[in-house]
Coordinates of C-alpha atoms and ligand atoms in Angstrom, one line a residue:
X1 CA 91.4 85.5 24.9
X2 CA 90.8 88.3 27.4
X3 CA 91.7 91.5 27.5
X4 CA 93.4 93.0 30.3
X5 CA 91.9 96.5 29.3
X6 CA 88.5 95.0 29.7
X7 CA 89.2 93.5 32.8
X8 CA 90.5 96.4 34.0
X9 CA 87.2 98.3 33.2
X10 CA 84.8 96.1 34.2
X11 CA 86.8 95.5 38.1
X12 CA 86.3 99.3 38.1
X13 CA 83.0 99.5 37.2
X14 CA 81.8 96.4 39.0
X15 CA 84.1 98.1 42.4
X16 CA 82.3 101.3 42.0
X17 CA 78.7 99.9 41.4
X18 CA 79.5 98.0 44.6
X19 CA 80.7 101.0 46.6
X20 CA 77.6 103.1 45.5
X21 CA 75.1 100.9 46.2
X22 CA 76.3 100.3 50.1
X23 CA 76.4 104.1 49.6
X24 CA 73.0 104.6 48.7
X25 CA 71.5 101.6 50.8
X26 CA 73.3 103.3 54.0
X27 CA 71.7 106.5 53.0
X28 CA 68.9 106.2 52.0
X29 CA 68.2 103.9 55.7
X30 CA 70.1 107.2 57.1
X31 CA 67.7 109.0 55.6
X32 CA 64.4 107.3 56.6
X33 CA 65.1 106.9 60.0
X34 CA 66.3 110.7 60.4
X35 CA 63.2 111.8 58.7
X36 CA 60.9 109.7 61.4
X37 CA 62.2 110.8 64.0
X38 CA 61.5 114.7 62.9
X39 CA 58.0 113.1 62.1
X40 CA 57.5 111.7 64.8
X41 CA 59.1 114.5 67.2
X42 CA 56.6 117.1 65.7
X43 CA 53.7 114.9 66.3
X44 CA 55.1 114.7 70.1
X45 CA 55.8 118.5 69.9
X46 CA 51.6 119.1 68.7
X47 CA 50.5 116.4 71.2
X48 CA 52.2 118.1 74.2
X49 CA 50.4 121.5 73.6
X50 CA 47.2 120.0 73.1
X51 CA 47.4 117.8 76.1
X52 CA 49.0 120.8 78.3
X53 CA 45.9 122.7 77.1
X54 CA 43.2 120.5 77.7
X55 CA 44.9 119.3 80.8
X56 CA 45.2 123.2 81.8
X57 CA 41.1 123.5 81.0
X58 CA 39.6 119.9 81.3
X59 CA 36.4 122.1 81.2
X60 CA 36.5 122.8 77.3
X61 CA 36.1 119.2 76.8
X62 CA 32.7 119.1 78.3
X63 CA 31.7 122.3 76.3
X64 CA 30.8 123.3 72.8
X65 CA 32.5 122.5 69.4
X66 CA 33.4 126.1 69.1
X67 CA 35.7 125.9 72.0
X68 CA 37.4 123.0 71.0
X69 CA 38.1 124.2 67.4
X70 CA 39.5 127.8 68.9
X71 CA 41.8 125.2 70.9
X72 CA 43.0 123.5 68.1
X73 CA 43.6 127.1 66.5
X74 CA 45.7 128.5 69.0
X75 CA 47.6 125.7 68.2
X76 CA 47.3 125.7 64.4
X77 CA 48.5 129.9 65.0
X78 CA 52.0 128.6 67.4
X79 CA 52.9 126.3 64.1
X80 CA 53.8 127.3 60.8
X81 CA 52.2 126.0 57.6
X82 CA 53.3 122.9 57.2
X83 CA 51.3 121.9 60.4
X84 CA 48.4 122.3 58.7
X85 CA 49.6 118.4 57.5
X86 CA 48.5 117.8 61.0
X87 CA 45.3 117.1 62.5
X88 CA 43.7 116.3 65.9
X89 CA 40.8 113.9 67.6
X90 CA 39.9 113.4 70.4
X91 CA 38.0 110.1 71.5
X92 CA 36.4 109.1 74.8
X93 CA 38.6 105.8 76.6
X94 CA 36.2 103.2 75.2
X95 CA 36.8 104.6 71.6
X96 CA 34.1 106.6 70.6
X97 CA 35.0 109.6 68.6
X98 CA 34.1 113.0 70.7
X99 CA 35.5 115.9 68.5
X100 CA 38.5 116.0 65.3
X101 CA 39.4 119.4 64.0
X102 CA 37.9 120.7 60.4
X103 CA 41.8 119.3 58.4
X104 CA 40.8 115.5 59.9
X105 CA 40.8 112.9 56.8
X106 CA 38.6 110.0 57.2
X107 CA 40.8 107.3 58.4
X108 CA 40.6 103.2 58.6
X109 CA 39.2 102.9 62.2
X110 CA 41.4 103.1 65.3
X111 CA 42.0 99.0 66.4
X112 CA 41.1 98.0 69.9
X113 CA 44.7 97.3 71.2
X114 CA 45.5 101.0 71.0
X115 CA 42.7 102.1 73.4
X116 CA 43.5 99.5 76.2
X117 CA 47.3 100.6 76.1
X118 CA 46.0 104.6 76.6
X119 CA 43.7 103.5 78.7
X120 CA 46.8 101.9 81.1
X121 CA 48.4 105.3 80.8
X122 CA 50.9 104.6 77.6
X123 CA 51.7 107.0 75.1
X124 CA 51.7 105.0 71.4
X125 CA 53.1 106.1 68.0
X126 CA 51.0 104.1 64.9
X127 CA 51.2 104.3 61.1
X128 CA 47.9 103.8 59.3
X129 CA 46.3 104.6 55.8
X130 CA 44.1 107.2 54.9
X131 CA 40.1 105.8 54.2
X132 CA 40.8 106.6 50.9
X133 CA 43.9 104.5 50.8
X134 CA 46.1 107.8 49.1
X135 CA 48.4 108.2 51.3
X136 CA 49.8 107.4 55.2
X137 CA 49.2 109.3 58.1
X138 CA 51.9 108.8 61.2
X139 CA 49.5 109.1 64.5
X140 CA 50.7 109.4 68.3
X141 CA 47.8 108.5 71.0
X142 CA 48.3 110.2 74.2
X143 CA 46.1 109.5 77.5
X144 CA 44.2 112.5 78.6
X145 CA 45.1 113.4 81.6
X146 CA 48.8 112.2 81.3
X147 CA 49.0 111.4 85.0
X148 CA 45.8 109.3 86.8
X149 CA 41.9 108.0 85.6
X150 CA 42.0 108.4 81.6
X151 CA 39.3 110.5 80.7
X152 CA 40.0 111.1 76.7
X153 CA 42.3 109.6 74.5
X154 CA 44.1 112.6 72.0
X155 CA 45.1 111.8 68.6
X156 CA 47.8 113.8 66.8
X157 CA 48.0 113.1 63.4
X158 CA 50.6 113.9 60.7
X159 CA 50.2 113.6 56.6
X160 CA 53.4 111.5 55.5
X161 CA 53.5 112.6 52.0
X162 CA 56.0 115.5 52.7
X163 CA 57.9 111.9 54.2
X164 CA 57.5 109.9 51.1
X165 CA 58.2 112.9 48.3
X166 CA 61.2 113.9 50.3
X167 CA 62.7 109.8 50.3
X168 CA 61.6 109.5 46.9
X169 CA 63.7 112.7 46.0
X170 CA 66.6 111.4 47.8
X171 CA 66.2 108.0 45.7
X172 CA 66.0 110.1 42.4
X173 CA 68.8 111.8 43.7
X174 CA 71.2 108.8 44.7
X175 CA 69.7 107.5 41.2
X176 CA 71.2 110.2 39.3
X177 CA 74.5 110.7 41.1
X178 CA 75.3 106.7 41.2
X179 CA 74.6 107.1 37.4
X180 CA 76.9 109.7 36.4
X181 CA 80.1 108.4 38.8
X182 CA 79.3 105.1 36.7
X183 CA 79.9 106.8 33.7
X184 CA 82.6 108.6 34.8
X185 CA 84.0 105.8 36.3
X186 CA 83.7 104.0 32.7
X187 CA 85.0 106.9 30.9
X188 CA 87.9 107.3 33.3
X189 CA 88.6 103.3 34.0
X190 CA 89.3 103.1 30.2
X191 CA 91.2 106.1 29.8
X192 CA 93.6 104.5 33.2
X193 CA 94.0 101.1 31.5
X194 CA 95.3 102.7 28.3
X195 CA 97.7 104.2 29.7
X196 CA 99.0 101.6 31.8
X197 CA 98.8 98.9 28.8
X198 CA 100.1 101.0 26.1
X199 CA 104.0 100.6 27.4
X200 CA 102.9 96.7 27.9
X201 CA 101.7 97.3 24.1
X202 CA 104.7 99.2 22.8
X203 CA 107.4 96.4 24.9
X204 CA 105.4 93.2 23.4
X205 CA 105.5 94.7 19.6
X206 CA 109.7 95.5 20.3
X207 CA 109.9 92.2 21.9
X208 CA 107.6 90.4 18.6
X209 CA 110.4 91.5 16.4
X210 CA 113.4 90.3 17.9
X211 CA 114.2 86.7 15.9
X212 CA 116.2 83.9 17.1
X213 CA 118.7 85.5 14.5
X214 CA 118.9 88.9 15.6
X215 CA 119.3 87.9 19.7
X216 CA 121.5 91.1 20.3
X217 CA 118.3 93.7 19.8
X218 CA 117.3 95.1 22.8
X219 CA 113.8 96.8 23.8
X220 CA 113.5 100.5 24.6
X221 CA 110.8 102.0 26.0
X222 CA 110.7 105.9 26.9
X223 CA 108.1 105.7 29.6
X224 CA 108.5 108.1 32.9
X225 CA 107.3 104.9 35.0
X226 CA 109.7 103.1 37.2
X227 CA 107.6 100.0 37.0
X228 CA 108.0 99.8 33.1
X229 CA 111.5 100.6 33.3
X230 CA 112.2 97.9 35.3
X231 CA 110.0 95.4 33.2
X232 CA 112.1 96.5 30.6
X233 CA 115.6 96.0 32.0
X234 CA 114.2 92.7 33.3
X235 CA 113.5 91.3 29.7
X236 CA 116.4 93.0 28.3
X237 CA 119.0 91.1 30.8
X238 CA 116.8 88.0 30.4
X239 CA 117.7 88.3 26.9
X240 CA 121.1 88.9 27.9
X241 CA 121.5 85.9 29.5
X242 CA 119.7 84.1 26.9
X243 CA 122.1 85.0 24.4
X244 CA 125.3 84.4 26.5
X245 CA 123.5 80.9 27.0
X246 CA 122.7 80.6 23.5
X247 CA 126.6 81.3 22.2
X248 CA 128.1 79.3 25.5
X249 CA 126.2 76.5 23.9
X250 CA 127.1 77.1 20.2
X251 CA 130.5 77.4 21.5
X252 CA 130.3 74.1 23.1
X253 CA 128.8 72.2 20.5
X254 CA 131.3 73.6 18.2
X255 CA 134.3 72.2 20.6
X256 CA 132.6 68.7 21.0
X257 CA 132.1 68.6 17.1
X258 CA 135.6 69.0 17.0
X259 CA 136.7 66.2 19.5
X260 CA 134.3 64.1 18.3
X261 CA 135.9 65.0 14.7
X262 CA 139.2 63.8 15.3
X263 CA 139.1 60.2 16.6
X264 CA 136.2 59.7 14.0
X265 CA 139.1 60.7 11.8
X266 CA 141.5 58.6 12.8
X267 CA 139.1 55.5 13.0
X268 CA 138.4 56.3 9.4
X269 CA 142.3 56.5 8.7
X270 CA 142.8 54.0 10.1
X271 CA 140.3 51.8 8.2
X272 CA 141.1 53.2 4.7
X273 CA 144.7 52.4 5.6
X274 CA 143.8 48.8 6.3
X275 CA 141.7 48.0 3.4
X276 CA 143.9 49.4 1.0
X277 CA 145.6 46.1 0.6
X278 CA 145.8 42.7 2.2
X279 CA 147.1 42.9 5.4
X280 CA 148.6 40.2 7.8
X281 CA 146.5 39.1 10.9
X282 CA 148.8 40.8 12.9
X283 CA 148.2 44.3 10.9
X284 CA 144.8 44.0 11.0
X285 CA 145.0 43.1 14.7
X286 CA 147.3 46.1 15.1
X287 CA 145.0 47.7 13.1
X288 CA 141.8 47.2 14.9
X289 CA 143.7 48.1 18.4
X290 CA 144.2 51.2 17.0
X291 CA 140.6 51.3 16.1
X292 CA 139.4 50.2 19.8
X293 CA 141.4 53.2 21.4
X294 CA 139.5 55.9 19.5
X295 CA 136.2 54.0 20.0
X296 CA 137.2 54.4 23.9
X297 CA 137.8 57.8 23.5
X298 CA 134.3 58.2 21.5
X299 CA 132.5 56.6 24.3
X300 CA 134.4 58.4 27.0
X301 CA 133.4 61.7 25.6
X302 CA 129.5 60.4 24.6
X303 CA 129.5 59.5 28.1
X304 CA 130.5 63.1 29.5
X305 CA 128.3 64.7 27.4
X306 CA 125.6 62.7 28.5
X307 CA 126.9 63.3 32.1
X308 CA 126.4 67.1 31.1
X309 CA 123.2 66.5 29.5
X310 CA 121.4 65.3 32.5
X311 CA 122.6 69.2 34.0
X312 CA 119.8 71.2 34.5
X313 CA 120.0 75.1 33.6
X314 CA 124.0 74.3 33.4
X315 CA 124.0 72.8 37.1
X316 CA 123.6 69.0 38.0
X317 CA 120.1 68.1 39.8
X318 CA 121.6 67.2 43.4
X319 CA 119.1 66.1 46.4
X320 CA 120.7 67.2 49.0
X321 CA 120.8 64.6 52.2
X322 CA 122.7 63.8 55.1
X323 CA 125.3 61.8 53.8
X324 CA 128.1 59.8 55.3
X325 CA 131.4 59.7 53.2
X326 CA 133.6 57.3 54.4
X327 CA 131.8 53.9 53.7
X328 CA 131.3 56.0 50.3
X329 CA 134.5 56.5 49.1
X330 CA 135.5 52.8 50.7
X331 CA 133.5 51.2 48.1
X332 CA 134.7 53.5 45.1
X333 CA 138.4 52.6 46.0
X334 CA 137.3 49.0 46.7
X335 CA 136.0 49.3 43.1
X336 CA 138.8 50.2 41.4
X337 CA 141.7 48.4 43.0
X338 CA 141.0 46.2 40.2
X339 CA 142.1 48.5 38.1
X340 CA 145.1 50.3 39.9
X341 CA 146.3 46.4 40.3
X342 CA 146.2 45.6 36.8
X343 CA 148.5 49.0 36.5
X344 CA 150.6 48.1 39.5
X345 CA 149.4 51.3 41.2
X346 CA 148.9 50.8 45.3
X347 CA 145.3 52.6 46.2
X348 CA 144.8 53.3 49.6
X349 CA 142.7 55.4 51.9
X350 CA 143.5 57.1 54.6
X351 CA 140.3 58.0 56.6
X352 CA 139.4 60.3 59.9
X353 CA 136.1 60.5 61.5
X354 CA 134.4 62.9 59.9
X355 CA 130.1 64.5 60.5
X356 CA 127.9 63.7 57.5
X357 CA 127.4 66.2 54.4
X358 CA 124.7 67.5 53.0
X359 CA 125.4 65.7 49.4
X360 CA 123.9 63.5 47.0
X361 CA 125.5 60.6 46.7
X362 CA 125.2 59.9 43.3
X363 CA 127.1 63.0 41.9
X364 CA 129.8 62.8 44.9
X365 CA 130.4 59.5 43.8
X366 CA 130.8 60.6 40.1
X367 CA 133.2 63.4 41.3
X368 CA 135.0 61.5 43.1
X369 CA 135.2 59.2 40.1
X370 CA 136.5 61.5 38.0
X371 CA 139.5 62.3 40.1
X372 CA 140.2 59.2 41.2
X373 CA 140.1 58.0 37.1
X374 CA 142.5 60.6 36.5
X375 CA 145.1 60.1 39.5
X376 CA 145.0 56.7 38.0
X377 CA 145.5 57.3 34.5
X378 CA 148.1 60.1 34.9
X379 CA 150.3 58.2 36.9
X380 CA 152.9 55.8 36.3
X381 CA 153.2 52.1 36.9
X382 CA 154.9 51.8 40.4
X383 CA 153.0 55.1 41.5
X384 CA 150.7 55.3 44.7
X385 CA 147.4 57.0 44.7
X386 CA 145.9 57.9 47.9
X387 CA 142.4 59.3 48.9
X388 CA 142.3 61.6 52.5
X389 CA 139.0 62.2 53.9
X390 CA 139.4 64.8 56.6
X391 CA 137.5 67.1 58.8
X392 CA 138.7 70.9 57.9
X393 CA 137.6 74.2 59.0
X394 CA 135.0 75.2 56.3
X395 CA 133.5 71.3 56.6
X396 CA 135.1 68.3 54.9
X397 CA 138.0 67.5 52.5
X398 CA 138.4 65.0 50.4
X399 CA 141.7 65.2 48.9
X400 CA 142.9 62.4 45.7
X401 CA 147.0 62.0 46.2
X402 CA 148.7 60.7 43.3
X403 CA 152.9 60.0 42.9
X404 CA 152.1 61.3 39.0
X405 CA 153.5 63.4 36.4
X406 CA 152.3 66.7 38.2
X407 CA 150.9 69.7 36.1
X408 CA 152.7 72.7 35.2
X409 CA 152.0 75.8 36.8
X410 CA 150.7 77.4 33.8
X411 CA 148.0 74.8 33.1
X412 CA 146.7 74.8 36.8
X413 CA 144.2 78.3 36.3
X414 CA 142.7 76.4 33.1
X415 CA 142.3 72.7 34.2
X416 CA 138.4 73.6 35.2
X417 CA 137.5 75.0 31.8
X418 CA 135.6 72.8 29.4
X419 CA 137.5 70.4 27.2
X420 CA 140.9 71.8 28.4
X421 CA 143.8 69.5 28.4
X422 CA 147.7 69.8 28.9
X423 CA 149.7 69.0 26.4
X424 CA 151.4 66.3 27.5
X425 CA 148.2 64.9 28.2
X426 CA 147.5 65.1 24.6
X427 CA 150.4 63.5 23.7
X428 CA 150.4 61.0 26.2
X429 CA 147.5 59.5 25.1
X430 CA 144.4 60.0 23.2
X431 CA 141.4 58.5 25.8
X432 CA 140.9 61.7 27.7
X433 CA 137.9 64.3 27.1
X434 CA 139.2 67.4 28.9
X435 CA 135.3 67.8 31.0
X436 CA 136.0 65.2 33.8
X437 CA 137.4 68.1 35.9
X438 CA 134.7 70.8 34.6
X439 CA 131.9 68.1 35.8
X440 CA 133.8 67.6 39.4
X441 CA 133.8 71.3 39.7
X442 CA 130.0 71.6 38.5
X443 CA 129.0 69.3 41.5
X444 CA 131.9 70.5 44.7
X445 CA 129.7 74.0 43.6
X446 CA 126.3 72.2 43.1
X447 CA 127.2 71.1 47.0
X448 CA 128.4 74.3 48.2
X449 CA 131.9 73.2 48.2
X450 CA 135.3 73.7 45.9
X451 CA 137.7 71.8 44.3
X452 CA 141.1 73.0 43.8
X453 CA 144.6 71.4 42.6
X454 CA 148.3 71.9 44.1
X455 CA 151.0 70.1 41.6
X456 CA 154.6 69.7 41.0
X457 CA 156.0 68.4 38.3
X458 CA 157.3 65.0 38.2
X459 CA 156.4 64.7 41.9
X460 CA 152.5 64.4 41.5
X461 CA 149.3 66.1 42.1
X462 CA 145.9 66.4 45.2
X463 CA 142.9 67.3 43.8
X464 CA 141.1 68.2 47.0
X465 CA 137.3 68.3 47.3
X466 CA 136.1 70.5 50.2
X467 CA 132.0 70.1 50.8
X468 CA 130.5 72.0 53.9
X469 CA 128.3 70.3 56.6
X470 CA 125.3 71.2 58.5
X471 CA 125.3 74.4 60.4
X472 CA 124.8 72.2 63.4
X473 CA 127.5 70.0 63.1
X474 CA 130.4 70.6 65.4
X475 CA 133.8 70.2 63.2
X476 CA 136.8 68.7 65.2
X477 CA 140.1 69.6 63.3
Ligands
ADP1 P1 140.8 64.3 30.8 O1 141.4 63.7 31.9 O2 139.7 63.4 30.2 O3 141.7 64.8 29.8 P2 140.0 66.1 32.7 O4 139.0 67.3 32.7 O5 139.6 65.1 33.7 O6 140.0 65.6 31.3 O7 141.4 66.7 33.0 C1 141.8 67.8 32.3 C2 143.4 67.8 32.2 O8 144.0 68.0 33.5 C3 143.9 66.5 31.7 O9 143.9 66.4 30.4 C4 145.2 66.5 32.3 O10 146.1 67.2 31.5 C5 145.1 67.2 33.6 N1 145.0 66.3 34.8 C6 143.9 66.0 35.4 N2 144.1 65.2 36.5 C7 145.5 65.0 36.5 C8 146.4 64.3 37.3 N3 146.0 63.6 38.4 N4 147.7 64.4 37.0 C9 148.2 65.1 36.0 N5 147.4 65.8 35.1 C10 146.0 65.7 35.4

């Protein structure tokens, strides 16, 4: 596995070798081209004298090598020492060589080209080697006179070995100074990454030694950084949450133990009652009724839990699309007239236009279930149940009317909670589960929406589900 530290180290270095080198590249290419051009304005500075002179007294061409080497000392006085780098010739316009001062190093011979451009009246810079191949010369070939018929061709030669030592000094010198940020860089890149790891360190050895059995410890961390501080309230509410979800589970695992418990219970009961001794067919059919209603019950609550199961981080999975309620909740009721027949309970639905929801209509439809399963089991033969779609301010409302029992106020604040039931439910009968109105209420807020309850007692209850539309939908109330 990686470390970060080393990452962090080698970025740096790899960043800073990156930096210097454009660093160096741009100066050292700074550098050259700075130090030709004071090359090669010296050379012009030397030329220009010479040419001035020798222009001023063409005569001292035509006389004796004495003259021209006093010439070429006035010069070599008007310069300090480092011109004695420099050296003159002078050549006749076809080439030939007609006088070079005493300094002159034997050079590889002048080409061809460079004549015919003086001749035309061109000035022209050249590099070449010294005969002996040591070391480069810069020359600048200058048409004697400047102006009209070429007569001589001057030469002004410069050494370039002050040139070269001083780049080479300034390579050393990049060399050296790349070399010790480097290191420094290393050094310093290390010392960074320890400090910003060893919190990360110190958090990840608190956070090794908190057990699945010990989920209340918490991490400290006394660090002056906000950043860390932050990681560290981060994991610590994580773990927060973690353990609320941890005991909220426990909690409810514990509750459907228990309602599993107590029909399993009474089916066993039940059975040991039964085969105690022999029993009529009657008893035993009695018996087995019995039996069948707690199975119910069992399957009612596997089938919640299930329901629940299929919940994702405590919420159910909706899709969300454009959904149309009314031929929905047409076929739920058409689906369980059955039913409200076989209890002589008239189920109607009263319907007004209403825009699509956003919903999915697989969890509406389970909702809608729910209440309608209730309204249905909580009211008496002779009863009416009635389901209102309607448009409403916040969207659409969906409201299941029964003729029931109606709840007391008292139980109205709890009837969301998990596995709550009134008690005259409990008496009543022992099918119910207490979660078909916590999963209703899981899914209106799933959907955006809400489900609340008005009831009076011994008059009946509405269970009305309200789900918003799209933003863009105009609602007609
Ligand atoms: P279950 O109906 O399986 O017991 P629910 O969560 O669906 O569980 O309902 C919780 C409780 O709310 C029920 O036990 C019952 O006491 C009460 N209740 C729900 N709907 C009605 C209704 N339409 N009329 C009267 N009481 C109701």
């Amino acid at each position: 596995m990686k470390s970060l530290q080393s990452l962090i180290r080698q970025s740096a270095l790899i960043l800073m070798a990156a930096l210097l080198l454009v660093f160096s590249v741009l100066t050292y290419a700074g550098g050259d081209a700075l130090l030709r051009r004071f090359v090669d304005g010296r050379l012009f500075g030397l030329a220009e004298t010479m040419a001035k002179i020798l222009e001023q007294h063409p005569n001292i061409i035509e006389s004796s090598g004495e003259e021209y080497a006093r010439a070429a000392e006035v010069i070599r006085d008007k310069n300090d020492e480092r011109e004695v780098t420099h050296s003159l010739r002078i050549f006749s316009p076809d080439g030939r060589l007609v006088w070079k001062s005493p300094n002159a190093v034997a050079q590889t011979p002048v080409p061809d080209h460079v004549f015919e451009q003086v001749r035309l009246g061109n000035s022209l810079y050249k590099t070449a080697e010294t005969l002996d191949g040591r070391w480069s010369v810069r020359q600048l070939f200058v048409p004697i006179p400047r102006q009209g018929p070429v007569r001589h061709v001057l030469q002004a030669e410069a050494s370039l070995l002050l040139y070269r030592e001083t780049l080479i000094g300034l390579v050393i010198l990049l060399t050296l100074g790349s070399g010790t940020i480097l290191f420094v860089a290393w050094i310093g890149s290390g010392w960074l990454a320890k400090k910003v790891l060893t919190p990360i360190e110190v958090l990840s050895a608190g956070a090794e030694t908190i057990s699945e059995a010990d989920l209340g410890k918490r991490l400290t961390l006394d660090s002056p950084y906000q950043e860390f501080r932050r990681l560290t309230q981060a994991f610590n509410s994580v773990m927060d949450r973690f353990q609320r979800s941890g005991e909220t589970q426990r909690r409810f695992c514990d509750i459907a133990a228990h309602e599993m418990k107590t029909p399993l219970t009474i089916l066993q009961g039940n059975l040991d009652v039964a085969l105690m001794k022999a029993r009529t067919t009657e008893e035993y059919r009695e018996a087995l009724i019995n039996n069948l209603e707690q199975v119910g019950r069992l399957i009612a609550l596997t089938r919640s839990l299930l329901t629940l199961a299929n919940f994702t981080s405590g919420k159910p999975p909706v899709h969300l699309v454009p959904l149309a309620l009314e031929p929905m909740i047409q076929d739920i009721v058409d689906e369980l007239t059955p039913l409200a027949d076989d209890r002589r309970i008239t189920l109607s639905f009263e319907s007004q236009s209403v825009p699509p929801v956003l919903g999915d209509a697989q969890w509406l439809k389970q909702a809608l279930i729910n209440l309608l399963d209730n309204a249905l089991h909580y009211t008496p033969s002779g009863g009416a149940v009635t389901v209102h779609l309607q448009a409403v301010r916040e969207g659409v409302a969906v409201a299941v009317e029964d003729t029931g029992h109606g709840i007391e106020p008292e139980h109205l604040p709890h009837l969301f909670e998990r596995f709550y039931r009134t008690d005259w439910a409990r008496a009543k009968d022992a099918g119910g589960t207490g979660l078909g109105l916590p999963i209703v209420k899981e899914i209106a807020e799933a959907h955006g929406g809400t489900i609340s309850v008005t009831s009076q007692v011994d008059k009946g209850s509405v269970f009305t589900l309200r789900l918003p539309v799209p933003a863009h939908q105009t609602i007609q109330t």
